[in-house]
Amino acid sequence: MPSVNRPPFIVGLTGGIGSGKSAAAEHFARLGAAVVDTDAIAHELTAAGGAAIPSLVAAFGPDILTPDGALDRAKMRALAFTDPAVKHRLEAILHPMIRQEADARCLAAADAPYVVLVVPLLIEAGEDYRRRCQRIAVVDCPEEIQIARVRARSGLDEDLIRRIMAQQASRAERLAAADHILDNGGDLARLYAQVEALDRLYRELARSAPP
């Protein structure tokens, strides 16, 4: 395994909503990679007592909290979609905190074979995350499959899902930025086989990376 003094080899994992990022990340973790998930970090920061809560209340008022003191994500999402200024303020609060925590977790995982940094908006973030990654892997599937998966898991209506997708990078933009593409238009067995092939590649790349 890499020395703890060696910078971690970081693979940025991204994909559109409903593409299957979580399924891919979970399989990378089962194979022994360290997984740092920026969505999970965001949930921790906005949970009751989370580090971002005071700044969010100061910016948007206490009405954006649930009764237990967590960020009301549905209410915040609705506000952000209807008001670009709200979206900008929300991102200005959360994104630096998420990046700081993600960096710390990646460094803490330097003794892992490699790190998978899961960033749903990696392409949209420009160089903020791309410069941290030695490789970028994109989980891809047709847009109609994305919509069907999101409707099945969350109950969101198709119009809202399409609005979310419209605010993300296009499928073509994600694919153009990818070093490796995981085709998740089929079943999980097919996705897992592709993850296993990339796991072997990333282990070799990490071993041969300069210190």
Short mmCIF file of N, CA and C in Angstrom, two decimals, residues 43-190:
data_model
loop_
_atom_site.label_atom_id
_atom_site.label_comp_id
_atom_site.label_asym_id
_atom_site.label_seq_id
_atom_site.Cartn_x
_atom_site.Cartn_y
_atom_site.Cartn_z
N HIS A 43 -24.56 16.61 3.86
CA HIS A 43 -25.60 16.20 4.80
C HIS A 43 -25.13 16.38 6.24
N GLU A 44 -23.88 16.03 6.51
CA GLU A 44 -23.36 16.20 7.87
C GLU A 44 -23.31 17.67 8.26
N LEU A 45 -22.88 18.52 7.35
CA LEU A 45 -22.77 19.95 7.63
C LEU A 45 -24.12 20.59 7.88
N THR A 46 -25.19 20.04 7.27
CA THR A 46 -26.51 20.64 7.37
C THR A 46 -27.46 19.86 8.26
N ALA A 47 -26.95 18.84 8.95
CA ALA A 47 -27.76 18.13 9.94
C ALA A 47 -27.93 19.02 11.17
N ALA A 48 -28.81 18.63 12.06
CA ALA A 48 -28.99 19.39 13.31
C ALA A 48 -27.66 19.48 14.04
N GLY A 49 -27.24 20.68 14.38
CA GLY A 49 -25.95 20.88 15.03
C GLY A 49 -24.78 20.90 14.09
N GLY A 50 -25.02 20.78 12.78
CA GLY A 50 -23.94 20.77 11.79
C GLY A 50 -23.24 22.11 11.71
N ALA A 51 -22.01 22.07 11.23
CA ALA A 51 -21.17 23.27 11.23
C ALA A 51 -21.72 24.38 10.34
N ALA A 52 -22.52 24.03 9.33
CA ALA A 52 -23.04 25.06 8.42
C ALA A 52 -24.33 25.71 8.90
N ILE A 53 -24.98 25.13 9.88
CA ILE A 53 -26.30 25.62 10.29
C ILE A 53 -26.29 27.08 10.73
N PRO A 54 -25.35 27.53 11.59
CA PRO A 54 -25.38 28.95 11.99
C PRO A 54 -25.29 29.91 10.80
N SER A 55 -24.42 29.62 9.84
CA SER A 55 -24.27 30.49 8.68
C SER A 55 -25.52 30.47 7.80
N LEU A 56 -26.15 29.31 7.68
CA LEU A 56 -27.36 29.21 6.87
C LEU A 56 -28.51 29.98 7.50
N VAL A 57 -28.65 29.88 8.81
CA VAL A 57 -29.70 30.62 9.51
C VAL A 57 -29.45 32.12 9.40
N ALA A 58 -28.19 32.52 9.53
CA ALA A 58 -27.86 33.95 9.40
C ALA A 58 -28.20 34.47 8.01
N ALA A 59 -28.03 33.64 7.00
CA ALA A 59 -28.28 34.08 5.62
C ALA A 59 -29.75 34.01 5.23
N PHE A 60 -30.45 32.98 5.70
CA PHE A 60 -31.80 32.72 5.19
C PHE A 60 -32.89 32.74 6.25
N GLY A 61 -32.52 32.84 7.51
CA GLY A 61 -33.51 32.86 8.58
C GLY A 61 -33.83 31.48 9.11
N PRO A 62 -34.44 31.41 10.30
CA PRO A 62 -34.70 30.11 10.94
C PRO A 62 -35.77 29.28 10.24
N ASP A 63 -36.55 29.88 9.34
CA ASP A 63 -37.61 29.12 8.69
C ASP A 63 -37.08 28.06 7.73
N ILE A 64 -35.77 28.09 7.43
CA ILE A 64 -35.24 27.07 6.52
C ILE A 64 -34.82 25.81 7.27
N LEU A 65 -35.12 25.76 8.58
CA LEU A 65 -34.79 24.58 9.38
C LEU A 65 -36.02 23.71 9.61
N THR A 66 -35.79 22.42 9.79
CA THR A 66 -36.84 21.51 10.22
C THR A 66 -37.04 21.69 11.73
N PRO A 67 -38.11 21.11 12.30
CA PRO A 67 -38.32 21.25 13.75
C PRO A 67 -37.16 20.76 14.60
N ASP A 68 -36.37 19.80 14.11
CA ASP A 68 -35.26 19.29 14.91
C ASP A 68 -33.96 20.07 14.69
N GLY A 69 -34.01 21.11 13.85
CA GLY A 69 -32.84 21.98 13.70
C GLY A 69 -31.95 21.68 12.51
N ALA A 70 -32.34 20.73 11.66
CA ALA A 70 -31.57 20.44 10.45
C ALA A 70 -32.05 21.35 9.31
N LEU A 71 -31.24 21.47 8.28
CA LEU A 71 -31.68 22.20 7.10
C LEU A 71 -32.84 21.46 6.45
N ASP A 72 -33.92 22.18 6.16
CA ASP A 72 -35.04 21.61 5.41
C ASP A 72 -34.63 21.61 3.94
N ARG A 73 -34.13 20.49 3.49
CA ARG A 73 -33.53 20.41 2.16
C ARG A 73 -34.57 20.65 1.05
N ALA A 74 -35.79 20.17 1.25
CA ALA A 74 -36.83 20.38 0.23
C ALA A 74 -37.16 21.87 0.12
N LYS A 75 -37.29 22.54 1.25
CA LYS A 75 -37.60 23.97 1.22
C LYS A 75 -36.44 24.76 0.63
N MET A 76 -35.21 24.40 1.01
CA MET A 76 -34.05 25.11 0.50
C MET A 76 -33.90 24.89 -1.00
N ARG A 77 -34.16 23.67 -1.45
CA ARG A 77 -34.06 23.36 -2.88
C ARG A 77 -35.08 24.19 -3.67
N ALA A 78 -36.30 24.30 -3.14
CA ALA A 78 -37.33 25.08 -3.83
C ALA A 78 -36.94 26.55 -3.92
N LEU A 79 -36.39 27.09 -2.85
CA LEU A 79 -35.95 28.49 -2.87
C LEU A 79 -34.82 28.69 -3.87
N ALA A 80 -33.86 27.77 -3.86
CA ALA A 80 -32.69 27.91 -4.74
C ALA A 80 -33.06 27.81 -6.21
N PHE A 81 -34.06 26.97 -6.52
CA PHE A 81 -34.46 26.81 -7.92
C PHE A 81 -35.20 28.03 -8.44
N THR A 82 -35.89 28.74 -7.55
CA THR A 82 -36.68 29.89 -8.00
C THR A 82 -35.93 31.21 -7.92
N ASP A 83 -34.81 31.24 -7.21
CA ASP A 83 -34.08 32.50 -7.02
C ASP A 83 -32.58 32.25 -7.16
N PRO A 84 -31.99 32.64 -8.28
CA PRO A 84 -30.55 32.42 -8.48
C PRO A 84 -29.68 33.05 -7.40
N ALA A 85 -30.12 34.17 -6.82
CA ALA A 85 -29.33 34.80 -5.76
C ALA A 85 -29.27 33.92 -4.53
N VAL A 86 -30.38 33.25 -4.22
CA VAL A 86 -30.40 32.32 -3.08
C VAL A 86 -29.46 31.15 -3.36
N LYS A 87 -29.52 30.62 -4.57
CA LYS A 87 -28.63 29.51 -4.94
C LYS A 87 -27.17 29.92 -4.79
N HIS A 88 -26.84 31.12 -5.24
CA HIS A 88 -25.46 31.60 -5.15
C HIS A 88 -25.02 31.73 -3.69
N ARG A 89 -25.88 32.29 -2.84
CA ARG A 89 -25.53 32.46 -1.42
C ARG A 89 -25.37 31.11 -0.74
N LEU A 90 -26.27 30.18 -1.06
CA LEU A 90 -26.18 28.84 -0.48
C LEU A 90 -24.86 28.17 -0.85
N GLU A 91 -24.50 28.24 -2.13
CA GLU A 91 -23.25 27.63 -2.58
C GLU A 91 -22.04 28.32 -1.97
N ALA A 92 -22.11 29.65 -1.81
CA ALA A 92 -20.99 30.38 -1.23
C ALA A 92 -20.74 29.98 0.22
N ILE A 93 -21.80 29.56 0.91
CA ILE A 93 -21.65 29.09 2.29
C ILE A 93 -21.15 27.65 2.32
N LEU A 94 -21.81 26.78 1.56
CA LEU A 94 -21.55 25.35 1.69
C LEU A 94 -20.30 24.87 0.95
N HIS A 95 -20.08 25.34 -0.25
CA HIS A 95 -19.01 24.76 -1.08
C HIS A 95 -17.62 24.85 -0.45
N PRO A 96 -17.22 25.99 0.11
CA PRO A 96 -15.89 26.02 0.74
C PRO A 96 -15.77 25.06 1.92
N MET A 97 -16.85 24.91 2.70
CA MET A 97 -16.83 24.00 3.84
C MET A 97 -16.73 22.55 3.37
N ILE A 98 -17.46 22.23 2.31
CA ILE A 98 -17.42 20.87 1.76
C ILE A 98 -16.03 20.56 1.22
N ARG A 99 -15.45 21.49 0.46
CA ARG A 99 -14.11 21.26 -0.10
C ARG A 99 -13.07 21.07 1.00
N GLN A 100 -13.14 21.89 2.04
CA GLN A 100 -12.17 21.78 3.12
C GLN A 100 -12.25 20.41 3.80
N GLU A 101 -13.47 19.96 4.07
CA GLU A 101 -13.63 18.66 4.72
C GLU A 101 -13.24 17.52 3.78
N ALA A 102 -13.57 17.65 2.50
CA ALA A 102 -13.19 16.62 1.53
C ALA A 102 -11.68 16.51 1.43
N ASP A 103 -10.99 17.64 1.40
CA ASP A 103 -9.52 17.62 1.35
C ASP A 103 -8.95 16.91 2.56
N ALA A 104 -9.50 17.20 3.73
CA ALA A 104 -9.00 16.58 4.96
C ALA A 104 -9.20 15.07 4.93
N ARG A 105 -10.35 14.63 4.43
CA ARG A 105 -10.63 13.19 4.40
C ARG A 105 -9.77 12.49 3.35
N CYS A 106 -9.52 13.15 2.24
CA CYS A 106 -8.64 12.55 1.23
C CYS A 106 -7.23 12.36 1.79
N LEU A 107 -6.71 13.37 2.47
CA LEU A 107 -5.38 13.27 3.06
C LEU A 107 -5.33 12.19 4.13
N ALA A 108 -6.40 12.07 4.90
CA ALA A 108 -6.45 11.06 5.96
C ALA A 108 -6.47 9.65 5.38
N ALA A 109 -6.85 9.52 4.11
CA ALA A 109 -6.94 8.20 3.47
C ALA A 109 -5.71 7.90 2.62
N ALA A 110 -4.60 8.58 2.88
CA ALA A 110 -3.41 8.42 2.03
C ALA A 110 -2.83 7.01 2.07
N ASP A 111 -3.17 6.23 3.08
CA ASP A 111 -2.65 4.86 3.14
C ASP A 111 -3.55 3.86 2.41
N ALA A 112 -4.67 4.33 1.85
CA ALA A 112 -5.53 3.46 1.04
C ALA A 112 -4.89 3.27 -0.34
N PRO A 113 -5.28 2.23 -1.07
CA PRO A 113 -4.72 2.04 -2.42
C PRO A 113 -4.93 3.27 -3.31
N TYR A 114 -6.10 3.87 -3.20
CA TYR A 114 -6.42 5.11 -3.90
C TYR A 114 -7.72 5.65 -3.29
N VAL A 115 -8.05 6.89 -3.63
CA VAL A 115 -9.24 7.54 -3.08
C VAL A 115 -10.22 7.82 -4.21
N VAL A 116 -11.48 7.50 -3.98
CA VAL A 116 -12.55 7.88 -4.90
C VAL A 116 -13.28 9.07 -4.27
N LEU A 117 -13.17 10.22 -4.93
CA LEU A 117 -13.81 11.45 -4.46
C LEU A 117 -15.10 11.64 -5.25
N VAL A 118 -16.23 11.42 -4.59
CA VAL A 118 -17.53 11.47 -5.27
C VAL A 118 -18.05 12.91 -5.22
N VAL A 119 -18.17 13.51 -6.41
CA VAL A 119 -18.61 14.92 -6.50
C VAL A 119 -19.70 15.00 -7.58
N PRO A 120 -20.98 15.08 -7.19
CA PRO A 120 -22.03 15.13 -8.20
C PRO A 120 -21.86 16.26 -9.21
N LEU A 121 -21.37 17.42 -8.76
CA LEU A 121 -21.21 18.58 -9.65
C LEU A 121 -19.74 18.84 -9.96
N LEU A 122 -18.97 17.80 -10.12
CA LEU A 122 -17.54 17.96 -10.37
C LEU A 122 -17.27 18.78 -11.64
N ILE A 123 -17.99 18.50 -12.69
CA ILE A 123 -17.76 19.21 -13.95
C ILE A 123 -18.18 20.67 -13.81
N GLU A 124 -19.33 20.90 -13.14
CA GLU A 124 -19.83 22.25 -12.98
C GLU A 124 -18.92 23.10 -12.11
N ALA A 125 -18.16 22.47 -11.21
CA ALA A 125 -17.31 23.20 -10.28
C ALA A 125 -16.03 23.71 -10.92
N GLY A 126 -15.82 23.43 -12.20
CA GLY A 126 -14.61 23.90 -12.87
C GLY A 126 -13.38 23.23 -12.29
N GLU A 127 -12.36 24.02 -12.02
CA GLU A 127 -11.09 23.46 -11.55
C GLU A 127 -11.08 23.19 -10.05
N ASP A 128 -12.12 23.61 -9.33
CA ASP A 128 -12.13 23.43 -7.88
C ASP A 128 -11.83 21.99 -7.48
N TYR A 129 -12.47 21.05 -8.15
CA TYR A 129 -12.24 19.64 -7.84
C TYR A 129 -11.35 18.96 -8.88
N ARG A 130 -11.45 19.37 -10.13
CA ARG A 130 -10.68 18.68 -11.17
C ARG A 130 -9.18 18.73 -10.90
N ARG A 131 -8.71 19.83 -10.38
CA ARG A 131 -7.27 19.94 -10.12
C ARG A 131 -6.83 19.04 -8.96
N ARG A 132 -7.78 18.57 -8.16
CA ARG A 132 -7.46 17.67 -7.06
C ARG A 132 -7.36 16.22 -7.52
N CYS A 133 -7.84 15.93 -8.72
CA CYS A 133 -8.00 14.55 -9.18
C CYS A 133 -6.97 14.17 -10.24
N GLN A 134 -6.42 12.96 -10.10
CA GLN A 134 -5.51 12.44 -11.11
C GLN A 134 -6.28 11.83 -12.29
N ARG A 135 -7.47 11.34 -12.03
CA ARG A 135 -8.34 10.80 -13.08
C ARG A 135 -9.78 11.18 -12.76
N ILE A 136 -10.61 11.25 -13.81
CA ILE A 136 -12.04 11.50 -13.65
C ILE A 136 -12.81 10.36 -14.29
N ALA A 137 -13.70 9.75 -13.50
CA ALA A 137 -14.57 8.69 -14.00
C ALA A 137 -16.01 9.19 -13.96
N VAL A 138 -16.72 8.99 -15.05
CA VAL A 138 -18.10 9.45 -15.16
C VAL A 138 -19.02 8.24 -15.26
N VAL A 139 -20.04 8.20 -14.40
CA VAL A 139 -21.08 7.18 -14.49
C VAL A 139 -22.15 7.72 -15.43
N ASP A 140 -22.45 6.96 -16.46
CA ASP A 140 -23.31 7.47 -17.53
C ASP A 140 -24.46 6.51 -17.81
N CYS A 141 -25.61 7.10 -18.15
CA CYS A 141 -26.74 6.32 -18.65
C CYS A 141 -27.64 7.26 -19.43
N PRO A 142 -28.54 6.74 -20.25
CA PRO A 142 -29.46 7.60 -20.99
C PRO A 142 -30.32 8.43 -20.04
N GLU A 143 -30.70 9.63 -20.48
CA GLU A 143 -31.44 10.54 -19.62
C GLU A 143 -32.78 9.96 -19.18
N GLU A 144 -33.45 9.22 -20.03
CA GLU A 144 -34.75 8.65 -19.64
C GLU A 144 -34.59 7.65 -18.50
N ILE A 145 -33.46 6.94 -18.48
CA ILE A 145 -33.20 6.02 -17.36
C ILE A 145 -32.93 6.82 -16.09
N GLN A 146 -32.19 7.92 -16.20
CA GLN A 146 -31.97 8.79 -15.04
C GLN A 146 -33.30 9.21 -14.43
N ILE A 147 -34.20 9.70 -15.26
CA ILE A 147 -35.48 10.20 -14.77
C ILE A 147 -36.28 9.09 -14.10
N ALA A 148 -36.33 7.92 -14.73
CA ALA A 148 -37.08 6.81 -14.15
C ALA A 148 -36.51 6.40 -12.80
N ARG A 149 -35.20 6.37 -12.67
CA ARG A 149 -34.58 5.99 -11.39
C ARG A 149 -34.89 6.99 -10.30
N VAL A 150 -34.79 8.29 -10.62
CA VAL A 150 -35.04 9.31 -9.61
C VAL A 150 -36.50 9.29 -9.18
N ARG A 151 -37.41 9.12 -10.12
CA ARG A 151 -38.83 9.05 -9.77
C ARG A 151 -39.10 7.86 -8.86
N ALA A 152 -38.46 6.73 -9.16
CA ALA A 152 -38.70 5.52 -8.37
C ALA A 152 -38.17 5.65 -6.95
N ARG A 153 -37.03 6.32 -6.78
CA ARG A 153 -36.40 6.36 -5.45
C ARG A 153 -36.88 7.53 -4.60
N SER A 154 -37.30 8.64 -5.24
CA SER A 154 -37.59 9.84 -4.46
C SER A 154 -39.01 10.36 -4.61
N GLY A 155 -39.70 9.91 -5.64
CA GLY A 155 -41.06 10.39 -5.84
C GLY A 155 -41.16 11.77 -6.45
N LEU A 156 -40.03 12.37 -6.84
CA LEU A 156 -40.07 13.69 -7.46
C LEU A 156 -40.78 13.59 -8.81
N ASP A 157 -41.50 14.66 -9.18
CA ASP A 157 -42.18 14.61 -10.47
C ASP A 157 -41.18 14.88 -11.59
N GLU A 158 -41.57 14.47 -12.79
CA GLU A 158 -40.64 14.53 -13.92
C GLU A 158 -40.21 15.96 -14.23
N ASP A 159 -41.12 16.93 -14.07
CA ASP A 159 -40.78 18.32 -14.37
C ASP A 159 -39.65 18.81 -13.47
N LEU A 160 -39.74 18.50 -12.17
CA LEU A 160 -38.69 18.94 -11.24
C LEU A 160 -37.38 18.23 -11.56
N ILE A 161 -37.44 16.95 -11.87
CA ILE A 161 -36.22 16.22 -12.21
C ILE A 161 -35.55 16.84 -13.44
N ARG A 162 -36.34 17.18 -14.44
CA ARG A 162 -35.76 17.80 -15.64
C ARG A 162 -35.18 19.17 -15.33
N ARG A 163 -35.79 19.91 -14.41
CA ARG A 163 -35.24 21.20 -14.01
C ARG A 163 -33.91 21.02 -13.30
N ILE A 164 -33.83 20.00 -12.45
CA ILE A 164 -32.56 19.70 -11.79
C ILE A 164 -31.50 19.36 -12.83
N MET A 165 -31.86 18.50 -13.77
CA MET A 165 -30.91 18.09 -14.80
C MET A 165 -30.46 19.28 -15.65
N ALA A 166 -31.38 20.23 -15.89
CA ALA A 166 -31.05 21.39 -16.72
C ALA A 166 -30.02 22.28 -16.05
N GLN A 167 -29.92 22.22 -14.71
CA GLN A 167 -28.94 23.03 -13.99
C GLN A 167 -27.61 22.30 -13.84
N GLN A 168 -27.56 21.06 -14.27
CA GLN A 168 -26.31 20.30 -14.22
C GLN A 168 -25.63 20.36 -15.59
N ALA A 169 -24.38 19.93 -15.61
CA ALA A 169 -23.69 19.81 -16.90
C ALA A 169 -24.46 18.85 -17.79
N SER A 170 -24.37 19.06 -19.08
CA SER A 170 -25.04 18.15 -20.00
C SER A 170 -24.31 16.81 -20.03
N ARG A 171 -25.01 15.81 -20.53
CA ARG A 171 -24.38 14.50 -20.67
C ARG A 171 -23.12 14.60 -21.52
N ALA A 172 -23.19 15.36 -22.62
CA ALA A 172 -22.03 15.50 -23.51
C ALA A 172 -20.86 16.18 -22.79
N GLU A 173 -21.14 17.17 -21.97
CA GLU A 173 -20.07 17.86 -21.23
C GLU A 173 -19.39 16.92 -20.25
N ARG A 174 -20.17 16.10 -19.56
CA ARG A 174 -19.57 15.15 -18.61
C ARG A 174 -18.70 14.13 -19.34
N LEU A 175 -19.22 13.60 -20.45
CA LEU A 175 -18.46 12.58 -21.18
C LEU A 175 -17.17 13.17 -21.75
N ALA A 176 -17.22 14.42 -22.18
CA ALA A 176 -16.03 15.06 -22.74
C ALA A 176 -14.94 15.25 -21.68
N ALA A 177 -15.35 15.38 -20.42
CA ALA A 177 -14.38 15.60 -19.34
C ALA A 177 -13.84 14.30 -18.75
N ALA A 178 -14.41 13.17 -19.15
CA ALA A 178 -14.08 11.89 -18.52
C ALA A 178 -12.78 11.30 -19.04
N ASP A 179 -11.99 10.76 -18.11
CA ASP A 179 -10.90 9.87 -18.49
C ASP A 179 -11.42 8.46 -18.69
N HIS A 180 -12.42 8.09 -17.88
CA HIS A 180 -13.02 6.76 -17.97
C HIS A 180 -14.53 6.89 -17.80
N ILE A 181 -15.27 6.07 -18.53
CA ILE A 181 -16.74 6.11 -18.50
C ILE A 181 -17.26 4.77 -18.01
N LEU A 182 -18.13 4.82 -17.01
CA LEU A 182 -18.82 3.65 -16.50
C LEU A 182 -20.24 3.66 -17.07
N ASP A 183 -20.54 2.73 -17.95
CA ASP A 183 -21.85 2.67 -18.60
C ASP A 183 -22.83 1.97 -17.66
N ASN A 184 -23.78 2.73 -17.13
CA ASN A 184 -24.75 2.17 -16.21
C ASN A 184 -26.15 2.15 -16.81
N GLY A 185 -26.22 1.88 -18.09
CA GLY A 185 -27.51 1.74 -18.73
C GLY A 185 -28.09 0.35 -18.61
N GLY A 186 -27.33 -0.57 -18.00
CA GLY A 186 -27.79 -1.95 -17.85
C GLY A 186 -27.99 -2.32 -16.39
N ASP A 187 -27.64 -3.57 -16.04
CA ASP A 187 -27.85 -4.02 -14.67
C ASP A 187 -26.60 -3.79 -13.82
N LEU A 188 -26.74 -4.05 -12.51
CA LEU A 188 -25.64 -3.79 -11.59
C LEU A 188 -24.45 -4.69 -11.85
N ALA A 189 -24.69 -5.92 -12.28
CA ALA A 189 -23.56 -6.82 -12.55
C ALA A 189 -22.65 -6.24 -13.61
N ARG A 190 -23.25 -5.63 -14.61
CA ARG A 190 -22.45 -5.01 -15.68
C ARG A 190 -21.68 -3.81 -15.14
#
